[in-house]
PDB file of C-alpha atoms in Angstrom:
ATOM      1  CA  UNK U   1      81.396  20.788   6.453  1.00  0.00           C
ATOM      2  CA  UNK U   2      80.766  18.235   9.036  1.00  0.00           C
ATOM      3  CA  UNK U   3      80.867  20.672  11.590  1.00  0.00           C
ATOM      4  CA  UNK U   4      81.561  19.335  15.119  1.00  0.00           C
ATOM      5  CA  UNK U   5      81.035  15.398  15.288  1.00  0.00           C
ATOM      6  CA  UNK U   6      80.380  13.233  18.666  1.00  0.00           C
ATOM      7  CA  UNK U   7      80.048   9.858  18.927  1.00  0.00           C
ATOM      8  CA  UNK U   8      78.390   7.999  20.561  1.00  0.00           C
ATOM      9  CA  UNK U   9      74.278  10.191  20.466  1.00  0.00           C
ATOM     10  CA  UNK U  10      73.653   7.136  23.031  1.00  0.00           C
ATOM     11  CA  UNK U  11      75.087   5.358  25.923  1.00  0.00           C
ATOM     12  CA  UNK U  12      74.401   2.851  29.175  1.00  0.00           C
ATOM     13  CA  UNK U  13      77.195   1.701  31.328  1.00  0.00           C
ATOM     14  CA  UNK U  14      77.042  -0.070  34.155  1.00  0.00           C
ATOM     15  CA  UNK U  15      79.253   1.999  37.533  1.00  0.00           C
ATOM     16  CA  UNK U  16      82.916   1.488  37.381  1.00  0.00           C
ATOM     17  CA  UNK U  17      82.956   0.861  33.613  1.00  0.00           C
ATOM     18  CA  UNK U  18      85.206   3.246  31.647  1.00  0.00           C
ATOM     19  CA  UNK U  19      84.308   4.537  27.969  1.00  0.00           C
ATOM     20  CA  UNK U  20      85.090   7.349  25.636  1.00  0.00           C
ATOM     21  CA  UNK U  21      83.161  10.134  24.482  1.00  0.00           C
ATOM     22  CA  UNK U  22      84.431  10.956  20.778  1.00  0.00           C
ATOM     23  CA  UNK U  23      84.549  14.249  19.425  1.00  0.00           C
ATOM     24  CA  UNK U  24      85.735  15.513  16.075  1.00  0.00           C
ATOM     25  CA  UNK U  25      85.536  19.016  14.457  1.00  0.00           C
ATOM     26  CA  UNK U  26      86.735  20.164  10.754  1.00  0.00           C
ATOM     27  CA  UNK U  27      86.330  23.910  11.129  1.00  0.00           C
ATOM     28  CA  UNK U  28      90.285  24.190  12.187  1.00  0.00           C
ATOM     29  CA  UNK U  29      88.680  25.913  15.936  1.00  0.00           C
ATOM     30  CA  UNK U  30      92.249  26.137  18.401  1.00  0.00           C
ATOM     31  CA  UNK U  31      89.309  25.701  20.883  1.00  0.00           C
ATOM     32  CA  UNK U  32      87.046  22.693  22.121  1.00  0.00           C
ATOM     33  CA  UNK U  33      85.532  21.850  25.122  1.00  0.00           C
ATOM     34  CA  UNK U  34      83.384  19.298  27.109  1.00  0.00           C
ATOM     35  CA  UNK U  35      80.353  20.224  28.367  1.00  0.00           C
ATOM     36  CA  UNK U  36      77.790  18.433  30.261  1.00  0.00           C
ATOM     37  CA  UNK U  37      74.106  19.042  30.945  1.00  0.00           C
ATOM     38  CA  UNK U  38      71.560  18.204  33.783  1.00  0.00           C
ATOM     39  CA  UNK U  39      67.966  19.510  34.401  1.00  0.00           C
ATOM     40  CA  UNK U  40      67.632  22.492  35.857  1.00  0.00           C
ATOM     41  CA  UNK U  41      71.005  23.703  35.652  1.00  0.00           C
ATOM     42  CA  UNK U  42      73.185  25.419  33.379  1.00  0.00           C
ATOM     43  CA  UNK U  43      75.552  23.870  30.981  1.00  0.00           C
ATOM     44  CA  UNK U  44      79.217  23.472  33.279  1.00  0.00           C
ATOM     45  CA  UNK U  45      82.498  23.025  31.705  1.00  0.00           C
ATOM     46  CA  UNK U  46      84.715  19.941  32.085  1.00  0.00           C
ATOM     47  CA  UNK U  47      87.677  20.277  30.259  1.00  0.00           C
ATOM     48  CA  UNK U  48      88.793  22.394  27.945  1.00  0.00           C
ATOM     49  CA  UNK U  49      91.939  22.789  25.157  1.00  0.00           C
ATOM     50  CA  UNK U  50      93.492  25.920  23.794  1.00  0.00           C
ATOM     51  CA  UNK U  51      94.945  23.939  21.195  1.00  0.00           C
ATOM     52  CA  UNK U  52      97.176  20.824  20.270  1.00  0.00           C
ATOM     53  CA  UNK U  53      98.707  19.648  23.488  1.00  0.00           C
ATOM     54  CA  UNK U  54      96.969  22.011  25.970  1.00  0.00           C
ATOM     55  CA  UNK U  55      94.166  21.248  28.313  1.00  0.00           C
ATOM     56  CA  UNK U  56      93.003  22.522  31.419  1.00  0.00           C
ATOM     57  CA  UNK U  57      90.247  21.924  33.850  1.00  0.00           C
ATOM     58  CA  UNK U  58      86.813  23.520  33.614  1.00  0.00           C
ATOM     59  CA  UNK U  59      84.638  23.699  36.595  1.00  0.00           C
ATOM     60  CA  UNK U  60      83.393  19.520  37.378  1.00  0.00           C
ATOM     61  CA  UNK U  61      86.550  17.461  36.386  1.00  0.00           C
ATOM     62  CA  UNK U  62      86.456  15.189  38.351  1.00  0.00           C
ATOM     63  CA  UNK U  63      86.215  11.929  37.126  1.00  0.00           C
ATOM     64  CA  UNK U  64      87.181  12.622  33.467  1.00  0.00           C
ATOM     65  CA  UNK U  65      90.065  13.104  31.702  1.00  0.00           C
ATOM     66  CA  UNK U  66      91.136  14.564  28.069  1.00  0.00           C
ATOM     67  CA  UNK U  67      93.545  14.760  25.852  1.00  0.00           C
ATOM     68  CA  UNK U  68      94.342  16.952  22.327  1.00  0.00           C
ATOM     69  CA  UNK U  69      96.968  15.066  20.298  1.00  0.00           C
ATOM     70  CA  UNK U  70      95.622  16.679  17.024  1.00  0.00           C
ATOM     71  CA  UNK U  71      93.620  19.927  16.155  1.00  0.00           C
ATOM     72  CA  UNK U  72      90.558  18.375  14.835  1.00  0.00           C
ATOM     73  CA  UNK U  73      89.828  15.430  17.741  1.00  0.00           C
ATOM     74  CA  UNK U  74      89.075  15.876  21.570  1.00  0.00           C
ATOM     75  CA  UNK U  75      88.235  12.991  23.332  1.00  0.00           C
ATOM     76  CA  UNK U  76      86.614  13.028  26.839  1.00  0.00           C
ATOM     77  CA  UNK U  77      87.565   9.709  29.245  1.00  0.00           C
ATOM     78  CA  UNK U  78      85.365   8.493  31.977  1.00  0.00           C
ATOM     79  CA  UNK U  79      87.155   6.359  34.317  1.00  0.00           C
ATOM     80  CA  UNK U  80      85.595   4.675  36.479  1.00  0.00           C
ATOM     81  CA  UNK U  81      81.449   5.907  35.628  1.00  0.00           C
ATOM     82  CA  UNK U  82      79.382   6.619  38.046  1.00  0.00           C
ATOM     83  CA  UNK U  83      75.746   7.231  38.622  1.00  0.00           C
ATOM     84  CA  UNK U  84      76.657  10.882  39.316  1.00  0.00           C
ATOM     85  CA  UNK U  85      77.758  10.985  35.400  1.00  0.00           C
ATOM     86  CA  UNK U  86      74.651  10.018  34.103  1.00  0.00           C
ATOM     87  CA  UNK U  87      73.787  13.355  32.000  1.00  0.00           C
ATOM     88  CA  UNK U  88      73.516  14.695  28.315  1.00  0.00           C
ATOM     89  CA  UNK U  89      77.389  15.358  27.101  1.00  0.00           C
ATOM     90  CA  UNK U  90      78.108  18.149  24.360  1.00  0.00           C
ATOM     91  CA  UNK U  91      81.312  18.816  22.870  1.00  0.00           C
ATOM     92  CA  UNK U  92      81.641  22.177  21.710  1.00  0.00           C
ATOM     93  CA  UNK U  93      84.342  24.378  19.702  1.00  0.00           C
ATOM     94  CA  UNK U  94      85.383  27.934  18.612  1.00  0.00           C
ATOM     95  CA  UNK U  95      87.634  29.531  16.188  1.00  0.00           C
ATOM     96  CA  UNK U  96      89.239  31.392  19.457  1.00  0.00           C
ATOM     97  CA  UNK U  97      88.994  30.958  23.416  1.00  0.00           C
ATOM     98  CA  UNK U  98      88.532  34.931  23.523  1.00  0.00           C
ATOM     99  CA  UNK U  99      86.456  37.789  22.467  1.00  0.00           C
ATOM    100  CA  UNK U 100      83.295  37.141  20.666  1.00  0.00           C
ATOM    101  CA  UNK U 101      84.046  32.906  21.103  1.00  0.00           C
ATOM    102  CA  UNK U 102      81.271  31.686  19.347  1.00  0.00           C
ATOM    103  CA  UNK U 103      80.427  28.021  20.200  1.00  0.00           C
ATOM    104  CA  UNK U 104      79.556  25.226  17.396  1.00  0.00           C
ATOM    105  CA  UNK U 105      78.299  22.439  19.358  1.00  0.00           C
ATOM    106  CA  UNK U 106      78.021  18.796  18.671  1.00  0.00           C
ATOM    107  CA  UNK U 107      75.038  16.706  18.485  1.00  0.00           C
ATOM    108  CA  UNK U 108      75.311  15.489  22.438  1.00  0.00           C
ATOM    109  CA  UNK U 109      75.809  12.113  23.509  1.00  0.00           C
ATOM    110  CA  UNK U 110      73.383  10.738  26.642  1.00  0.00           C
ATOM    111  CA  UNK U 111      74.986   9.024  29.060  1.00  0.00           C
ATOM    112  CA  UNK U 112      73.158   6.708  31.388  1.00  0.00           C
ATOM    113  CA  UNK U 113      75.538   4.774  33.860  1.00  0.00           C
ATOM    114  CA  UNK U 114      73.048   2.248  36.069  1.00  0.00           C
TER     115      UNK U 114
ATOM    116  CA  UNK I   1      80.277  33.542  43.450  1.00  0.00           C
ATOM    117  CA  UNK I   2      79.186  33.786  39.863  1.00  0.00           C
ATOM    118  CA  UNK I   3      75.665  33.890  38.991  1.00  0.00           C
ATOM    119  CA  UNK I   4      73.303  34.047  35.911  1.00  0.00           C
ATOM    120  CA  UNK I   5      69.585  33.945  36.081  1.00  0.00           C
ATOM    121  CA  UNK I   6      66.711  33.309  34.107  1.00  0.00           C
ATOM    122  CA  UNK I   7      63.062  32.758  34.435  1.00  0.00           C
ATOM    123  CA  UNK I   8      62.825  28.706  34.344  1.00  0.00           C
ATOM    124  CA  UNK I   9      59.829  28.896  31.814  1.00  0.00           C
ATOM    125  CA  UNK I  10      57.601  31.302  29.691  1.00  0.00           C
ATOM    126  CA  UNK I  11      54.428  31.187  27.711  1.00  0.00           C
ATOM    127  CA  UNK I  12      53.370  33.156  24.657  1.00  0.00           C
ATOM    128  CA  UNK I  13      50.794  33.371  21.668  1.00  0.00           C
ATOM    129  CA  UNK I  14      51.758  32.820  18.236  1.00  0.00           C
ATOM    130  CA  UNK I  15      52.011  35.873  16.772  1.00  0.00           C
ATOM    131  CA  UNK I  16      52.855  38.013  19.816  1.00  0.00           C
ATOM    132  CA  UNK I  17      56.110  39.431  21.423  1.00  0.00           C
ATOM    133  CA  UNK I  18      58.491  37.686  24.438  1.00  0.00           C
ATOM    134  CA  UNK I  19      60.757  39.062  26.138  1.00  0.00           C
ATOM    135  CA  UNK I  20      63.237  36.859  28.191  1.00  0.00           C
ATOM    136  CA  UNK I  21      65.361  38.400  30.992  1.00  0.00           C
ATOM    137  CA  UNK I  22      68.768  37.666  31.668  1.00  0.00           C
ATOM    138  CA  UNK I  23      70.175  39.147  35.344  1.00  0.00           C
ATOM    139  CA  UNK I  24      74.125  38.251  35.689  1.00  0.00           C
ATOM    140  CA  UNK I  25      76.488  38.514  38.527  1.00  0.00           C
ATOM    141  CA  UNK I  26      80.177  37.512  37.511  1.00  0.00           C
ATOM    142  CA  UNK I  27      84.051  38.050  37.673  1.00  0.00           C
ATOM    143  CA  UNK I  28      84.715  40.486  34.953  1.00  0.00           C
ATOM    144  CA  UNK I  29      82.661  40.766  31.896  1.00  0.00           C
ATOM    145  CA  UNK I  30      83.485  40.516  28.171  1.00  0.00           C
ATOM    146  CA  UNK I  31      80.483  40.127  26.471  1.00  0.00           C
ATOM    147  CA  UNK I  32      76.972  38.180  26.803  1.00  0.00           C
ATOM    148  CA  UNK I  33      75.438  35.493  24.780  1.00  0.00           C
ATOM    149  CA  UNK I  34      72.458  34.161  23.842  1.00  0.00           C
ATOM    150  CA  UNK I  35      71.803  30.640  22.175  1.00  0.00           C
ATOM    151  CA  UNK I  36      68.508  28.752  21.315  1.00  0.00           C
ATOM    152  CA  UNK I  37      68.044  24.691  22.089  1.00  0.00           C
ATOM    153  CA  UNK I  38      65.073  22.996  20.716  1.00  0.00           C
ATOM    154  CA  UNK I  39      64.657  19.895  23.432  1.00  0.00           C
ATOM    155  CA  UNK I  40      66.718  16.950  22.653  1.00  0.00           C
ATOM    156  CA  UNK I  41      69.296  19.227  20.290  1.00  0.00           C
ATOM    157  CA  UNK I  42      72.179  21.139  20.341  1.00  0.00           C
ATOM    158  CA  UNK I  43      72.615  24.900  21.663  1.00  0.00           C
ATOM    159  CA  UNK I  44      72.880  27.310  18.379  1.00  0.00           C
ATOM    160  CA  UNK I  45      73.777  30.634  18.491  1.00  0.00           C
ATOM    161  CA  UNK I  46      71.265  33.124  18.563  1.00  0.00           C
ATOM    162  CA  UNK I  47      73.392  36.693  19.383  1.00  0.00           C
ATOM    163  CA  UNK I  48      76.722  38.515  21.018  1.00  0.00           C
ATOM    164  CA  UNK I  49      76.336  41.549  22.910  1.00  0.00           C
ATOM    165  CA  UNK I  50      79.298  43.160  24.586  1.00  0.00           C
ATOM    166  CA  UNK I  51      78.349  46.970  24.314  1.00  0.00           C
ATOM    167  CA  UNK I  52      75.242  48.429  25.693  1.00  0.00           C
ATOM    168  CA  UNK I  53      72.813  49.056  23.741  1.00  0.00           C
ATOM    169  CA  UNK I  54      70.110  46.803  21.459  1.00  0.00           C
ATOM    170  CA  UNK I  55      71.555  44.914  18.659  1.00  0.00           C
ATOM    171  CA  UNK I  56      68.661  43.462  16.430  1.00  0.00           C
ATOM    172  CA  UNK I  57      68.538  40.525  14.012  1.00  0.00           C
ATOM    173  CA  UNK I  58      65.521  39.854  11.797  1.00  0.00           C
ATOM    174  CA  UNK I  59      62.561  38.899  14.606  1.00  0.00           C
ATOM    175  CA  UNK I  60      65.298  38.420  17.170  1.00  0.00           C
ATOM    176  CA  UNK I  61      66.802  41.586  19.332  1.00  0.00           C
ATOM    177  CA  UNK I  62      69.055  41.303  22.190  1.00  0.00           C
ATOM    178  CA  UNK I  63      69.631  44.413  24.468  1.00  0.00           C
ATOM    179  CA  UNK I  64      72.479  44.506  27.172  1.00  0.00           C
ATOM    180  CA  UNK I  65      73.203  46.695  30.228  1.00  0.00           C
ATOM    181  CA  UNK I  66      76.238  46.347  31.416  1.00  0.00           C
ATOM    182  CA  UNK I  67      75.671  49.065  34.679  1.00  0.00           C
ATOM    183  CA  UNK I  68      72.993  46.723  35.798  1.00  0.00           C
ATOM    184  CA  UNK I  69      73.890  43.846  34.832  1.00  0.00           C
ATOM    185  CA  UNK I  70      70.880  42.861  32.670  1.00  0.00           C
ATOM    186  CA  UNK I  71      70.175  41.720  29.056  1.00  0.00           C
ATOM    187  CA  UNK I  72      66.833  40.261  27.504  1.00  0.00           C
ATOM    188  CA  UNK I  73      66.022  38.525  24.374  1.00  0.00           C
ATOM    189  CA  UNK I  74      63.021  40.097  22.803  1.00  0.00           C
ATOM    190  CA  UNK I  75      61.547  37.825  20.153  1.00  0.00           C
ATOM    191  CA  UNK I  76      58.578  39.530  17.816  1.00  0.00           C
ATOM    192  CA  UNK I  77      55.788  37.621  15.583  1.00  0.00           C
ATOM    193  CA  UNK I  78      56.511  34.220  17.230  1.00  0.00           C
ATOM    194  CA  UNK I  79      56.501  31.016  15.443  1.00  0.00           C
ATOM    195  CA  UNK I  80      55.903  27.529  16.529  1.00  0.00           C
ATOM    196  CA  UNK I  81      58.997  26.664  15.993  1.00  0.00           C
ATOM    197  CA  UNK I  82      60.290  29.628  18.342  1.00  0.00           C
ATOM    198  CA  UNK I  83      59.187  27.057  21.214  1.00  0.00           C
ATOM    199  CA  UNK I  84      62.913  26.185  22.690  1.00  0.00           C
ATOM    200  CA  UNK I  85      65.053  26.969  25.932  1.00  0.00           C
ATOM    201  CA  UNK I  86      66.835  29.981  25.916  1.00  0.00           C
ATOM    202  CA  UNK I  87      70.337  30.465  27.362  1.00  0.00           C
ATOM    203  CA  UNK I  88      71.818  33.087  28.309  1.00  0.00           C
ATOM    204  CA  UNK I  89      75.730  33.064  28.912  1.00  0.00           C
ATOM    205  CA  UNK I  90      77.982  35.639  30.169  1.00  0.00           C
ATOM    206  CA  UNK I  91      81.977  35.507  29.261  1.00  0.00           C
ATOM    207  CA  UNK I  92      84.153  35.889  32.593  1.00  0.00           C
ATOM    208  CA  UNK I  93      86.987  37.699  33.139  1.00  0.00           C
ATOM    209  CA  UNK I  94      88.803  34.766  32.091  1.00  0.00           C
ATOM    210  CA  UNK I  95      86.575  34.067  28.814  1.00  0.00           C
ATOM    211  CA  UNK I  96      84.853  31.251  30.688  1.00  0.00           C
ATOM    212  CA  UNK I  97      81.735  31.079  29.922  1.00  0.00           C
ATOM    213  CA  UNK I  98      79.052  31.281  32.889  1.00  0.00           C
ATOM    214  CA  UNK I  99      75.622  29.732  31.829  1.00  0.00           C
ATOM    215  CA  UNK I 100      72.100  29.953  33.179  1.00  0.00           C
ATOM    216  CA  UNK I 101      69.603  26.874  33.851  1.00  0.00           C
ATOM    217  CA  UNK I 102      67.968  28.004  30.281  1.00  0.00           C
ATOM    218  CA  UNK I 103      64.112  29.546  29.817  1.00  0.00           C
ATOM    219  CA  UNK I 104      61.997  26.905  28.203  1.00  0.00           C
ATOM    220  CA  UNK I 105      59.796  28.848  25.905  1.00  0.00           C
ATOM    221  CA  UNK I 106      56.175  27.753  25.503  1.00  0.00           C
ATOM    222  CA  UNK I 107      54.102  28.675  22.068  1.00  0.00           C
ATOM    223  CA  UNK I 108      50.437  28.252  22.218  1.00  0.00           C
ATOM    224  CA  UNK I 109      48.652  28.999  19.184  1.00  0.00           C
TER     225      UNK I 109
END
């Protein structure tokens, strides 16, 4: 098993460009999420799905956007990218969004926006 | 607000015993995490605790108090490889998961 996939590990983009983070998992998880992650402070959510055709906000949305038209694929959107969204991205997943919701994470993609 | 904290950075022999100490305030509680993340990886899950009590696994033990609001990781004969951040994470009333900044684990030999 692949496990949880992201694509791309590395990326620069110059502000106001817009790109997509890819994420793919084959474990069959209802639940995925986006995560992001700067020094010194704790990984915060960005969006999250429950399953196919469900998403809701996490806590830093702004800026972003998702979608879950299949199980296996969650792709996070950056719209218009901004120095502010320069940070290490993981995509992350779980069998279940309750109880003992073990996360598989991704390999992280680095985002640099100059 | 919600709150989880964790000493930002720790040094130990090789060989010897760590304990890392997890305080959490939150919303609700239904259970507390730990995961390991060597730098430049992925988070990997290290343990689940959602009674109180110790719960170990092979040189790794993770002890939670729920009345205080406390957990630590205790690791025993540490390794090189042992040197990672540790996060602790604390699921909300909601199931959100609250994290902390991470303690970056130091192993000198």
């Amino acid at each position: 098993n692949a496990g949880v996939t992201q694509t791309p590990k590395f990326q620069v983009l110059k502000t106001g460009q817009s790109m997509t983070l890819q994420c793919a998992q084959d474990m069959n998880h209802e639940y995925m999420s986006w995560y992001r992650q700067d020094p010194g402070m704790g990984l915060r959510l960005i969006h999250y799905s429950v399953g196919a055709g469900i998403t809701d906000q996490g806590e830093v949305p702004n800026g972003y956007n998702v979608s879950r038209s299949t199980t296996e694929d969650f792709p996070l959107r950056l719209l218009s990218a901004a120095p502010s969204q320069t940070s290490v991205y993981f995509c992350a997943s779980s069998y279940t969004s309750s109880g003992a919701n073990v996360l598989t994470f991704g390999a992280g993609s680095r985002l640099t926006v100059l | 607000g919600q709150n989880i904290d964790q000493p930002t950075e720790m040094t130990a022999t090789e060989g010897a015993i760590v304990q890392i100490n997890c305080t959490y305030q939150t919303s609700g509680f239904n259970g507390l995490f730990w995961y390991q993340q060597h730098a430049g990886e992925a988070p990997t899950f290290l343990s689940y605790n959602v009674l109180d009590g110790l719960e170990e696994k092979g040189r790794f033990s993770s002890f939670l108090s729920r009345s205080k609001g406390y957990s630590y990781l205790l690791l025993k004969e540490l390794q090189m490889k042992d040197s990672a951040s540790y996060l602790c994470a604390v699921s909300d009333s909601n199931y959100q998961l609250i994290w902390g900044a991470g303690t970056k684990l130091i192993i000198k030999p």
